[in-house]
């Protein structure tokens, strides 16, 4: 598909930004009484108000033209058709197939992958129910009470985020834990108070080679076998795997019938709906898990079918491009006003930054425009007492997504109204600020007026839903997945590889023997790295085999 360079496509927006210089959100709201209505929409159960953005109808029109100019519609359809759009790894990108309803069809290389998806979901459901009902027993006959997922990146963040998010739906007689860090502290602290007889490990790794996961898995196996013995039923009853790599799973000692597969067309950071979601399914049960998949699918259809003006992921993506590429924002903040979404910013960091943190375009040329932003955030209201100062009065432009719910799962006292009062107040304060005149009118001494003035004009999106249900979570995550896709298309980059994580891994492989050798190694790094390694060798504790004593 032929397309013009990103810089020339952005030129009309750059010119338009000049026209808007000096126009404040206060002016835009004053001049258009219908602004809130004009710039809000519903998709499924999500309501988006994007009226507190630094945009006019013309801005949106130019952004929609940009979407057309990059052939976004064709690119979306190519993904949904199962084309190999992950060209650098020669793979299809089909997380959308993971949530297609039973009986639908998507044929890749002659196979209807939806049948495969549902066959695995059925096996997962059966297994999850057996664990939940106490029918899956440990080697000594005790039911499972603790599930520990060992995985990292996409094999951890999605299920960890969602298991916390959907805790109100979880079986309370089971505890589900996530161990990711190769720092032995993570595993040691997780198993410290658990009984291996009642503990099931899920080793989750697409490749089954990831160093962190395999190191933790081996230590977990030592922890279990050291206490329960090495009879075959010990590993069989206490370890299952989620992977695309049967041979490696078997080599680890896990039988194929205890492995839940997925496929190379599922990217790690897009894998929550695959077997990678097994710990979540054990926590909330197969029916709730399927509700979540239905929520994802609902947003998938919305993305595929809606015109740009009603297309929520496309609108979020375009607004992000406006700030990132035209108004010079470096970051954007995800601010969920729900404690259950505490891990959402971390999850979206991987989804966004691993996808769109790219420096060359699809032709391998170094880009001359900004690509993915820095994503960060904390749940409200904690962030208000930490970093909101900078968003309100600092020198940087930080667009924010505020995510909130009308109903709490824990309606104690008036906590929820108080929480939501802050939720609404923050976007109002950020947009409209407080003028020097208003500050003076409050009787503020003149020397404090500049300090107490809020410039406002700080852009926010507000995403509001009735309640954080499994379906709503699915819709929310799919919303961000497709927003990221939209931006990757505009920036003309490949969003589904992650070569940038390789170099550090390779260097660590070289350094490990230098840390562990008994004889002083000949170091040939730079002077800084050599000196740091020597200092570490002099001071380190003697090595121990069992990290999870
Ligand atoms: O960080 C790189 C990465 O490849 C991620 O993309 C992936 O989610 C993670 O490592 C874990 O990979 P795996 O599931 O193969 O262990």
GROMACS .gro file of N, CA, C and O in nm, residues 321-370:
model
  200
  321UNK      N    1  -0.174   1.068   1.901
  321UNK     CA    2  -0.084   1.117   1.795
  321UNK      C    3  -0.079   1.270   1.797
  321UNK      O    4   0.028   1.332   1.783
  322UNK      N    5  -0.191   1.333   1.816
  322UNK     CA    6  -0.199   1.480   1.823
  322UNK      C    7  -0.105   1.533   1.931
  322UNK      O    8  -0.026   1.625   1.907
  323UNK      N    9  -0.108   1.472   2.049
  323UNK     CA   10  -0.020   1.520   2.157
  323UNK      C   11   0.125   1.481   2.133
  323UNK      O   12   0.217   1.560   2.154
  324UNK      N   13   0.144   1.356   2.091
  324UNK     CA   14   0.279   1.300   2.079
  324UNK      C   15   0.356   1.362   1.962
  324UNK      O   16   0.474   1.393   1.973
  325UNK      N   17   0.288   1.381   1.852
  325UNK     CA   18   0.358   1.422   1.730
  325UNK      C   19   0.342   1.568   1.694
  325UNK      O   20   0.418   1.621   1.613
  326UNK      N   21   0.240   1.632   1.750
  326UNK     CA   22   0.216   1.771   1.711
  326UNK      C   23   0.240   1.865   1.829
  326UNK      O   24   0.308   1.966   1.815
  327UNK      N   25   0.186   1.831   1.946
  327UNK     CA   26   0.199   1.923   2.059
  327UNK      C   27   0.317   1.890   2.151
  327UNK      O   28   0.337   1.955   2.253
  328UNK      N   29   0.394   1.785   2.117
  328UNK     CA   30   0.522   1.763   2.185
  328UNK      C   31   0.515   1.695   2.320
  328UNK      O   32   0.611   1.701   2.397
  329UNK      N   33   0.406   1.625   2.351
  329UNK     CA   34   0.401   1.553   2.479
  329UNK      C   35   0.492   1.430   2.470
  329UNK      O   36   0.499   1.364   2.367
  330UNK      N   37   0.562   1.402   2.578
  330UNK     CA   38   0.653   1.287   2.580
  330UNK      C   39   0.589   1.165   2.644
  330UNK      O   40   0.632   1.053   2.622
  331UNK      N   41   0.490   1.188   2.729
  331UNK     CA   42   0.437   1.078   2.808
  331UNK      C   43   0.284   1.085   2.808
  331UNK      O   44   0.228   1.186   2.765
  332UNK      N   45   0.221   0.982   2.855
  332UNK     CA   46   0.082   0.998   2.894
  332UNK      C   47   0.051   0.910   3.014
  332UNK      O   48   0.114   0.805   3.033
  333UNK      N   49  -0.041   0.957   3.097
  333UNK     CA   50  -0.066   0.890   3.225
  333UNK      C   51  -0.198   0.816   3.221
  333UNK      O   52  -0.298   0.866   3.169
  334UNK      N   53  -0.197   0.696   3.279
  334UNK     CA   54  -0.318   0.614   3.294
  334UNK      C   55  -0.356   0.622   3.441
  334UNK      O   56  -0.279   0.579   3.527
  335UNK      N   57  -0.472   0.675   3.469
  335UNK     CA   58  -0.510   0.703   3.607
  335UNK      C   59  -0.643   0.634   3.641
  335UNK      O   60  -0.750   0.695   3.629
  336UNK      N   61  -0.636   0.507   3.680
  336UNK     CA   62  -0.761   0.437   3.711
  336UNK      C   63  -0.807   0.473   3.852
  336UNK      O   64  -0.731   0.458   3.947
  337UNK      N   65  -0.931   0.519   3.864
  337UNK     CA   66  -0.986   0.547   3.996
  337UNK      C   67  -1.058   0.422   4.046
  337UNK      O   68  -1.180   0.418   4.061
  338UNK      N   69  -0.980   0.319   4.066
  338UNK     CA   70  -1.031   0.192   4.117
  338UNK      C   71  -0.911   0.111   4.164
  338UNK      O   72  -0.821   0.080   4.084
  339UNK      N   73  -0.911   0.078   4.291
  339UNK     CA   74  -0.797   0.007   4.348
  339UNK      C   75  -0.775  -0.128   4.279
  339UNK      O   76  -0.663  -0.177   4.268
  340UNK      N   77  -0.883  -0.188   4.230
  340UNK     CA   78  -0.870  -0.316   4.161
  340UNK      C   79  -0.791  -0.303   4.030
  340UNK      O   80  -0.745  -0.402   3.976
  341UNK      N   81  -0.779  -0.182   3.979
  341UNK     CA   82  -0.702  -0.162   3.855
  341UNK      C   83  -0.560  -0.112   3.883
  341UNK      O   84  -0.496  -0.051   3.797
  342UNK      N   85  -0.512  -0.143   4.004
  342UNK     CA   86  -0.380  -0.091   4.042
  342UNK      C   87  -0.269  -0.135   3.945
  342UNK      O   88  -0.171  -0.064   3.926
  343UNK      N   89  -0.284  -0.252   3.884
  343UNK     CA   90  -0.178  -0.300   3.795
  343UNK      C   91  -0.201  -0.262   3.648
  343UNK      O   92  -0.122  -0.299   3.561
  344UNK      N   93  -0.311  -0.190   3.621
  344UNK     CA   94  -0.338  -0.154   3.482
  344UNK      C   95  -0.227  -0.070   3.419
  344UNK      O   96  -0.185  -0.098   3.305
  345UNK      N   97  -0.175   0.033   3.488
  345UNK     CA   98  -0.067   0.109   3.424
  345UNK      C   99   0.053   0.022   3.388
  345UNK      O  100   0.110   0.036   3.279
  346UNK      N  101   0.091  -0.070   3.477
  346UNK     CA  102   0.207  -0.157   3.446
  346UNK      C  103   0.176  -0.246   3.327
  346UNK      O  104   0.261  -0.268   3.239
  347UNK      N  105   0.054  -0.296   3.322
  347UNK     CA  106   0.015  -0.381   3.209
  347UNK      C  107   0.022  -0.302   3.078
  347UNK      O  108   0.074  -0.349   2.976
  348UNK      N  109  -0.032  -0.180   3.081
  348UNK     CA  110  -0.035  -0.101   2.958
  348UNK      C  111   0.103  -0.049   2.920
  348UNK      O  112   0.128  -0.019   2.804
  349UNK      N  113   0.190  -0.039   3.019
  349UNK     CA  114   0.329  -0.003   2.986
  349UNK      C  115   0.388  -0.105   2.890
  349UNK      O  116   0.446  -0.070   2.788
  350UNK      N  117   0.371  -0.233   2.922
  350UNK     CA  118   0.426  -0.333   2.830
  350UNK      C  119   0.351  -0.331   2.697
  350UNK      O  120   0.411  -0.330   2.590
  351UNK      N  121   0.216  -0.328   2.707
  351UNK     CA  122   0.136  -0.335   2.584
  351UNK      C  123   0.178  -0.223   2.488
  351UNK      O  124   0.198  -0.245   2.369
  352UNK      N  125   0.193  -0.104   2.540
  352UNK     CA  126   0.219   0.013   2.456
  352UNK      C  127   0.368   0.029   2.424
  352UNK      O  128   0.408   0.039   2.307
  353UNK      N  129   0.450   0.025   2.528
  353UNK     CA  130   0.592   0.060   2.507
  353UNK      C  131   0.669  -0.050   2.436
  353UNK      O  132   0.763  -0.023   2.362
  354UNK      N  133   0.631  -0.178   2.460
  354UNK     CA  134   0.699  -0.286   2.387
  354UNK      C  135   0.648  -0.290   2.242
  354UNK      O  136   0.718  -0.333   2.152
  355UNK      N  137   0.525  -0.245   2.220
  355UNK     CA  138   0.470  -0.247   2.084
  355UNK      C  139   0.522  -0.130   2.001
  355UNK      O  140   0.568  -0.149   1.887
  356UNK      N  141   0.514  -0.012   2.057
  356UNK     CA  142   0.539   0.107   1.974
  356UNK      C  143   0.668   0.182   2.010
  356UNK      O  144   0.691   0.292   1.961
  357UNK      N  145   0.749   0.123   2.095
  357UNK     CA  146   0.879   0.184   2.126
  357UNK      C  147   0.979   0.146   2.018
  357UNK      O  148   1.069   0.065   2.039
  358UNK      N  149   0.963   0.200   1.899
  358UNK     CA  150   1.043   0.159   1.783
  358UNK      C  151   1.111   0.281   1.720
  358UNK      O  152   1.055   0.391   1.720
  359UNK      N  153   1.230   0.260   1.663
  359UNK     CA  154   1.305   0.372   1.607
  359UNK      C  155   1.321   0.366   1.456
  359UNK      O  156   1.376   0.458   1.396
  360UNK      N  157   1.278   0.256   1.396
  360UNK     CA  158   1.283   0.250   1.249
  360UNK      C  159   1.144   0.220   1.196
  360UNK      O  160   1.062   0.157   1.263
  361UNK      N  161   1.119   0.265   1.073
  361UNK     CA  162   0.986   0.242   1.015
  361UNK      C  163   0.982   0.106   0.947
  361UNK      O  164   1.077   0.026   0.957
  362UNK      N  165   0.874   0.079   0.877
  362UNK     CA  166   0.857  -0.054   0.819
  362UNK      C  167   0.955  -0.083   0.706
  362UNK      O  168   0.966  -0.197   0.661
  363UNK      N  169   1.024   0.021   0.659
  363UNK     CA  170   1.127  -0.001   0.557
  363UNK      C  171   1.265  -0.008   0.621
  363UNK      O  172   1.366  -0.012   0.551
  364UNK      N  173   1.270  -0.003   0.754
  364UNK     CA  174   1.399  -0.010   0.822
  364UNK      C  175   1.471   0.124   0.829
  364UNK      O  176   1.588   0.131   0.867
  365UNK      N  177   1.402   0.232   0.792
  365UNK     CA  178   1.465   0.364   0.797
  365UNK      C  179   1.442   0.429   0.933
  365UNK      O  180   1.331   0.417   0.988
  366UNK      N  181   1.544   0.497   0.984
  366UNK     CA  182   1.529   0.565   1.113
  366UNK      C  183   1.417   0.669   1.099
  366UNK      O  184   1.417   0.748   1.003
  367UNK      N  185   1.322   0.668   1.191
  367UNK     CA  186   1.207   0.758   1.177
  367UNK      C  187   1.248   0.902   1.206
  367UNK      O  188   1.339   0.927   1.286
  368UNK      N  189   1.176   0.995   1.144
  368UNK     CA  190   1.201   1.137   1.170
  368UNK      C  191   1.078   1.197   1.238
  368UNK      O  192   1.044   1.312   1.218
  369UNK      N  193   1.008   1.113   1.311
  369UNK     CA  194   0.892   1.159   1.388
  369UNK      C  195   0.891   1.077   1.517
  369UNK      O  196   0.959   0.974   1.529
  370UNK      N  197   0.816   1.125   1.612
  370UNK     CA  198   0.808   1.055   1.740
  370UNK      C  199   0.724   0.928   1.724
  370UNK      O  200   0.624   0.927   1.653
   0.00000   0.00000   0.00000
